[in-house]
Amino acid sequence: MKNDWLQPLIDQMYAKHLPHNAGEVASYIPELGKANPNDFGISLATADGQIFEAGDSTRPFTIQSISKPFTYGMAIELHGHAKVSARVGVEPSGDVFNSIQLEKDSHRPFNPMINAGAITVSALLYEHYGDEALEQLLARFSAAAGHPLSVDEAVYQSEKRTGHRNRAIAHLLLNFGMVEEKVEQALDLYFKQCSILVNTRDLAVMGATLSNLGKNPFTGVDVYDIDRVKDMLSIMFTCGLYDYSGEWAYKVGVPAKSGVSGGVMSVVNRQLGFATYSPRLDARGNSCRGIEVCVDLANELGLHVFDCMNMGSSYLKAML
Ligand code: GLN
């Protein structure tokens, strides 16, 4: 059903939050520091294939940690729950995204949304696909976005050159048997997956694909099985914003994932994908303005999963 009120609402959100200039662009990956701090894009894609957007919605930036739920879904598909959960947990860590902490007895990373967990997941993909892993990953991400995506070589090189902390995490994981020997190859895959170029339109469509039971609503291509979508959205809901995840669940109440280049992708199950880009970050590595817009939009549209306006999406409800 076509609607004529959503575009004016997105325009209004854009205008309202345009003056917001808190936060700092990430510079620990030197190439990310080159981003224009004023860039600001919003895109919303519905599960029935409509797009509404404002501002710099086609400005490219690297996906960074927003890649993590998508690779997690692939790893479970390839290796099954038992093997994946022996290597990476599903508990919010309450810690920063690049924390070097592992679970006390199991030595697993706490969850796949922090770097330690995501590197473990990349290693699982490498373990299965070997040198084909990047190609497979790009094909899947591209299917979710609805067009071919590629790696930003400069950001990749920059991450590879300066990623000493991630390298340390990977070697700690190797020490505890969470990843296999080919740790450099797994890290390389991780750096490349983080350096995939997207814009808010791509992320909104990727989110809409998850909202639409894993089928891209624009191309009709089945990208993820519905059981994997459930895994991905669950982990995004509890861990998607690192040590801000609890507050996010409280204030916005939808599964989401942020990345240090300034993107935030949110999913409203069975309804829509929503993405913002604004590279100024808070101390936790989340986009300041992106969070503000998401809080505002969730309130405006009653998107929170426990909002009394949200009708929910369960099968049982449809039967009653
Ligand atoms: N590539 C980034 C890193 O490993 C991803 C982190 C993020 O987006 N939070 O540091």
Coordinates of C-alpha atoms and ligand atoms in Angstrom, one line a residue:
M1 CA 0.0 0.0 0.0
K2 CA 1.5 3.3 -1.1
N3 CA 1.4 6.0 1.5
D4 CA 1.9 9.7 1.3
W5 CA 2.8 10.7 4.9
L6 CA 6.0 8.8 5.4
Q7 CA 8.2 10.9 3.1
P8 CA 7.2 14.2 4.7
L9 CA 7.9 12.5 8.1
I10 CA 11.4 11.5 7.0
D11 CA 12.0 15.0 5.6
Q12 CA 10.9 16.5 8.9
M13 CA 13.2 14.1 10.8
Y14 CA 16.1 15.1 8.6
A15 CA 15.5 18.9 9.0
K16 CA 15.0 18.5 12.8
H17 CA 18.3 16.7 13.3
L18 CA 20.4 18.4 10.7
P19 CA 21.9 21.0 13.2
H20 CA 22.9 18.2 15.7
N21 CA 26.7 18.2 15.7
A22 CA 27.8 16.4 18.9
G23 CA 30.5 13.7 18.7
E24 CA 33.8 13.0 16.9
V25 CA 34.6 11.1 13.7
A26 CA 36.5 7.8 14.4
S27 CA 40.2 8.2 13.6
Y28 CA 41.7 5.1 15.1
I29 CA 41.4 3.7 11.6
P30 CA 43.2 6.6 9.9
E31 CA 41.2 6.4 6.7
L32 CA 37.9 6.8 8.5
G33 CA 39.1 10.1 9.9
K34 CA 38.7 11.5 6.3
A35 CA 34.9 11.3 6.5
N36 CA 33.0 14.6 6.3
P37 CA 31.6 15.1 9.8
N38 CA 28.5 16.9 8.4
D39 CA 27.3 14.1 6.2
F40 CA 23.8 13.0 7.1
G41 CA 21.6 10.5 5.4
I42 CA 18.4 8.7 6.3
S43 CA 16.7 5.8 4.4
L44 CA 13.7 3.7 5.2
A45 CA 12.7 0.7 3.1
T46 CA 9.5 -1.1 3.7
A47 CA 8.9 -4.9 3.6
D48 CA 6.6 -4.3 0.7
G49 CA 9.3 -2.6 -1.4
Q50 CA 9.0 1.2 -1.0
I51 CA 11.8 3.6 -0.2
F52 CA 11.7 6.9 1.6
E53 CA 14.9 8.9 2.2
A54 CA 16.5 12.3 2.9
G55 CA 19.9 13.9 2.8
D56 CA 23.1 12.0 1.9
S57 CA 21.3 8.7 1.3
T58 CA 23.6 7.7 -1.5
R59 CA 26.9 8.8 0.1
P60 CA 29.2 5.7 0.4
F61 CA 30.8 4.7 3.6
T62 CA 32.2 1.4 4.9
I63 CA 29.8 -1.0 6.6
Q64 CA 32.1 -1.7 9.5
S65 CA 30.4 -3.6 12.4
I66 CA 27.0 -3.6 10.6
S67 CA 28.5 -6.5 8.7
K68 CA 28.5 -8.6 11.9
P69 CA 24.9 -9.9 12.0
F70 CA 25.1 -10.9 8.3
T71 CA 28.3 -13.0 8.7
Y72 CA 26.9 -14.5 11.9
G73 CA 23.8 -15.7 10.0
M74 CA 26.1 -17.3 7.3
A75 CA 28.3 -19.0 10.0
I76 CA 25.3 -20.7 11.6
E77 CA 24.0 -21.8 8.2
L78 CA 27.4 -23.4 7.4
H79 CA 28.3 -24.9 10.8
G80 CA 25.1 -25.2 12.8
H81 CA 24.2 -23.8 16.2
A82 CA 26.2 -26.3 18.3
K83 CA 29.5 -25.6 16.7
V84 CA 29.0 -21.8 16.4
S85 CA 27.9 -21.5 20.0
A86 CA 30.9 -23.5 21.2
R87 CA 33.0 -20.7 19.8
V88 CA 31.0 -17.6 20.4
G89 CA 28.3 -16.8 23.0
V90 CA 25.1 -14.7 22.9
E91 CA 25.4 -12.7 26.0
P92 CA 25.7 -8.9 26.0
S93 CA 29.2 -8.1 27.3
G94 CA 28.5 -4.6 28.7
D95 CA 31.9 -3.8 27.4
V96 CA 33.4 -1.7 24.6
F97 CA 33.3 -3.1 21.0
N98 CA 37.0 -3.8 20.9
S99 CA 37.2 -5.4 24.3
I100 CA 39.9 -8.0 24.7
Q101 CA 37.9 -9.9 27.4
L102 CA 36.7 -13.4 26.8
E103 CA 34.1 -15.5 28.9
K104 CA 35.7 -16.8 32.0
D105 CA 35.5 -20.5 31.8
S106 CA 34.7 -21.2 28.1
H107 CA 37.1 -18.6 26.7
R108 CA 34.5 -17.8 24.1
P109 CA 33.9 -14.2 23.0
F110 CA 30.7 -12.9 24.7
N111 CA 28.8 -12.4 21.5
P112 CA 29.3 -12.0 17.7
M113 CA 28.6 -8.2 17.7
I114 CA 31.8 -7.2 19.4
N115 CA 35.1 -7.6 17.5
A116 CA 36.3 -10.8 19.3
G117 CA 33.1 -12.6 18.4
A118 CA 33.0 -11.2 14.8
I119 CA 36.6 -12.2 14.2
T120 CA 35.7 -15.7 15.4
V121 CA 32.7 -15.7 13.0
S122 CA 35.0 -14.6 10.1
A123 CA 37.3 -17.5 11.0
L124 CA 34.4 -19.9 10.8
L125 CA 33.6 -18.6 7.3
Y126 CA 37.2 -18.9 6.3
E127 CA 37.3 -22.4 7.8
H128 CA 34.5 -23.4 5.4
Y129 CA 35.2 -21.4 2.3
G130 CA 39.0 -20.9 2.4
D131 CA 40.1 -18.2 -0.1
E132 CA 36.5 -18.1 -1.6
A133 CA 35.2 -16.6 1.6
L134 CA 35.2 -13.0 0.6
E135 CA 33.5 -13.7 -2.7
Q136 CA 30.8 -15.7 -0.9
L137 CA 30.3 -13.0 1.7
L138 CA 30.1 -10.3 -0.9
A139 CA 27.6 -12.2 -2.9
R140 CA 25.4 -12.6 0.1
F141 CA 25.6 -9.0 1.2
S142 CA 25.0 -7.9 -2.4
A143 CA 21.9 -10.1 -2.5
A144 CA 20.6 -8.5 0.7
A145 CA 21.3 -5.0 -0.7
G146 CA 19.9 -5.8 -4.1
H147 CA 23.0 -4.8 -6.2
P148 CA 26.7 -5.7 -6.3
L149 CA 28.8 -4.3 -3.4
S150 CA 32.6 -4.0 -3.2
V151 CA 35.4 -3.4 -0.8
D152 CA 37.0 0.0 -0.3
E153 CA 40.7 -0.7 -0.8
A154 CA 41.9 2.3 1.1
V155 CA 39.9 1.6 4.3
Y156 CA 40.9 -2.1 4.1
Q157 CA 44.6 -1.3 3.8
S158 CA 44.2 1.3 6.6
E159 CA 42.5 -1.3 8.9
K160 CA 45.0 -4.0 8.1
R161 CA 48.0 -1.7 8.8
T162 CA 46.7 -0.4 12.1
G163 CA 44.6 -3.2 13.4
H164 CA 47.0 -4.3 16.1
R165 CA 44.3 -4.7 18.8
N166 CA 42.2 -6.9 16.5
R167 CA 45.3 -8.9 15.7
A168 CA 45.9 -9.3 19.5
I169 CA 42.3 -10.5 20.0
A170 CA 42.7 -13.0 17.1
H171 CA 45.8 -14.5 18.6
L172 CA 44.2 -14.7 22.0
L173 CA 41.4 -16.6 20.3
L174 CA 43.9 -18.9 18.6
N175 CA 45.5 -19.5 22.0
F176 CA 42.2 -20.7 23.4
G177 CA 41.3 -22.8 20.3
M178 CA 38.3 -20.5 19.3
V179 CA 39.8 -20.0 15.9
E180 CA 41.9 -22.3 13.7
E181 CA 45.6 -21.9 12.7
K182 CA 45.0 -19.6 9.7
V183 CA 44.4 -16.6 11.9
E184 CA 45.9 -14.1 9.5
Q185 CA 43.6 -15.1 6.7
A186 CA 40.6 -14.9 9.1
L187 CA 41.7 -11.4 10.1
D188 CA 42.1 -10.4 6.6
L189 CA 38.6 -11.5 5.8
Y190 CA 37.3 -9.5 8.8
F191 CA 39.1 -6.3 7.7
K192 CA 37.7 -6.7 4.2
Q193 CA 34.2 -7.4 5.4
C194 CA 34.3 -4.2 7.5
S195 CA 35.5 -2.3 4.5
I196 CA 32.6 -3.1 2.2
L197 CA 31.1 0.1 0.8
V198 CA 27.4 0.8 1.4
N199 CA 25.1 3.8 1.7
T200 CA 22.0 4.3 3.9
R201 CA 19.8 3.1 1.0
D202 CA 21.7 -0.2 0.9
L203 CA 21.5 -0.7 4.6
A204 CA 17.8 0.1 4.7
V205 CA 17.2 -2.5 2.0
M206 CA 19.4 -5.0 3.8
G207 CA 17.3 -4.3 6.9
A208 CA 14.1 -4.6 4.9
T209 CA 15.3 -8.0 3.7
L210 CA 15.6 -9.1 7.3
S211 CA 12.3 -7.6 8.1
N212 CA 10.7 -9.5 5.2
L213 CA 11.6 -13.0 6.5
G214 CA 14.9 -13.0 4.7
K215 CA 13.6 -12.2 1.2
N216 CA 14.8 -9.0 -0.5
P217 CA 11.5 -7.1 -1.1
F218 CA 12.8 -5.3 -4.1
T219 CA 14.4 -8.2 -6.0
G220 CA 12.3 -11.1 -4.6
V221 CA 15.6 -13.0 -3.9
D222 CA 15.7 -15.2 -0.8
V223 CA 18.8 -14.2 1.0
Y224 CA 18.5 -15.8 4.5
D225 CA 16.4 -18.6 5.8
I226 CA 13.8 -17.4 8.4
D227 CA 15.4 -19.3 11.2
R228 CA 18.7 -17.5 10.5
V229 CA 16.9 -14.2 10.5
K230 CA 15.6 -15.0 13.9
D231 CA 19.2 -15.6 15.1
M232 CA 20.4 -12.4 13.6
L233 CA 17.7 -10.2 14.9
S234 CA 17.9 -11.7 18.4
I235 CA 21.6 -10.9 18.7
M236 CA 21.1 -7.5 17.2
F237 CA 18.4 -6.8 19.8
T238 CA 20.5 -7.8 22.8
C239 CA 24.0 -6.8 21.6
G240 CA 23.8 -4.6 18.5
L241 CA 24.9 -1.4 20.1
Y242 CA 27.7 -2.8 22.3
D243 CA 27.6 -1.3 25.8
Y244 CA 24.7 0.9 24.8
S245 CA 22.5 -2.1 23.9
G246 CA 20.4 -2.0 27.1
E247 CA 19.6 1.7 26.7
W248 CA 18.9 1.2 23.1
A249 CA 16.4 -1.6 23.8
Y250 CA 14.8 0.6 26.4
K251 CA 14.5 3.7 24.2
V252 CA 14.2 2.4 20.7
G253 CA 13.2 -1.2 21.2
V254 CA 14.1 -2.7 17.8
P255 CA 17.0 -4.9 16.6
A256 CA 19.7 -2.8 15.3
K257 CA 23.5 -2.6 14.5
S258 CA 25.8 0.3 14.5
G259 CA 29.3 0.7 13.0
V260 CA 32.3 3.0 13.7
S261 CA 32.0 4.7 10.3
G262 CA 28.7 6.2 11.5
G263 CA 26.0 3.9 10.2
V264 CA 23.1 2.5 12.2
M265 CA 20.8 -0.1 10.7
S266 CA 17.5 -0.9 12.4
V267 CA 14.9 -3.6 11.6
V268 CA 11.2 -3.6 12.5
N269 CA 10.2 -7.1 12.1
R270 CA 7.7 -7.7 9.2
Q271 CA 7.6 -4.0 8.5
L272 CA 10.8 -2.2 7.5
G273 CA 14.5 -1.5 7.5
F274 CA 15.7 1.9 8.6
A275 CA 19.3 3.3 8.2
T276 CA 21.1 6.5 9.2
Y277 CA 24.5 7.8 8.4
S278 CA 26.2 10.5 10.4
P279 CA 29.9 9.9 11.2
R280 CA 30.2 11.8 14.5
L281 CA 30.4 9.2 17.2
D282 CA 29.9 9.1 21.0
A283 CA 32.4 7.5 23.4
R284 CA 31.0 4.0 22.7
G285 CA 31.5 4.2 19.0
N286 CA 27.9 4.8 18.0
S287 CA 26.6 7.6 15.8
C288 CA 25.4 10.4 18.0
R289 CA 22.9 11.9 15.5
G290 CA 22.0 8.4 14.3
I291 CA 20.8 7.4 17.7
E292 CA 18.8 10.6 18.2
V293 CA 17.0 10.1 14.9
C294 CA 16.2 6.5 15.7
V295 CA 14.8 7.4 19.2
D296 CA 12.7 10.1 17.6
L297 CA 11.4 7.9 14.8
A298 CA 10.6 5.0 17.1
N299 CA 8.6 7.3 19.3
E300 CA 6.9 9.0 16.3
L301 CA 5.9 5.7 14.7
G302 CA 5.4 3.5 17.8
L303 CA 8.1 1.1 16.5
H304 CA 9.3 -0.2 19.9
V305 CA 8.5 -3.8 20.2
F306 CA 6.7 -3.2 23.5
D307 CA 4.9 0.0 22.4
C308 CA 1.2 -0.5 22.8
M309 CA 0.8 0.8 19.2
N310 CA 2.9 -2.0 17.8
M311 CA 0.6 -4.8 16.7
G312 CA 3.4 -7.5 16.7
S313 CA 3.9 -10.1 14.0
S314 CA 3.4 -13.5 15.5
Y315 CA 1.6 -16.3 13.8
L316 CA -0.6 -16.9 16.8
K317 CA -1.9 -13.3 16.6
A318 CA -2.9 -13.7 13.0
M319 CA -4.9 -16.8 14.0
L320 CA -6.9 -15.1 16.8
Ligands
GLN1 N1 36.5 -2.5 11.7 C1 36.2 -2.0 13.0 C2 37.1 -2.6 14.0 O1 37.4 -3.7 14.0 C3 34.8 -2.4 13.3 C4 34.4 -1.9 14.7 C5 33.0 -1.2 14.7 O2 32.4 -0.8 13.7 N2 32.6 -1.0 15.9 O3 37.6 -1.9 14.9

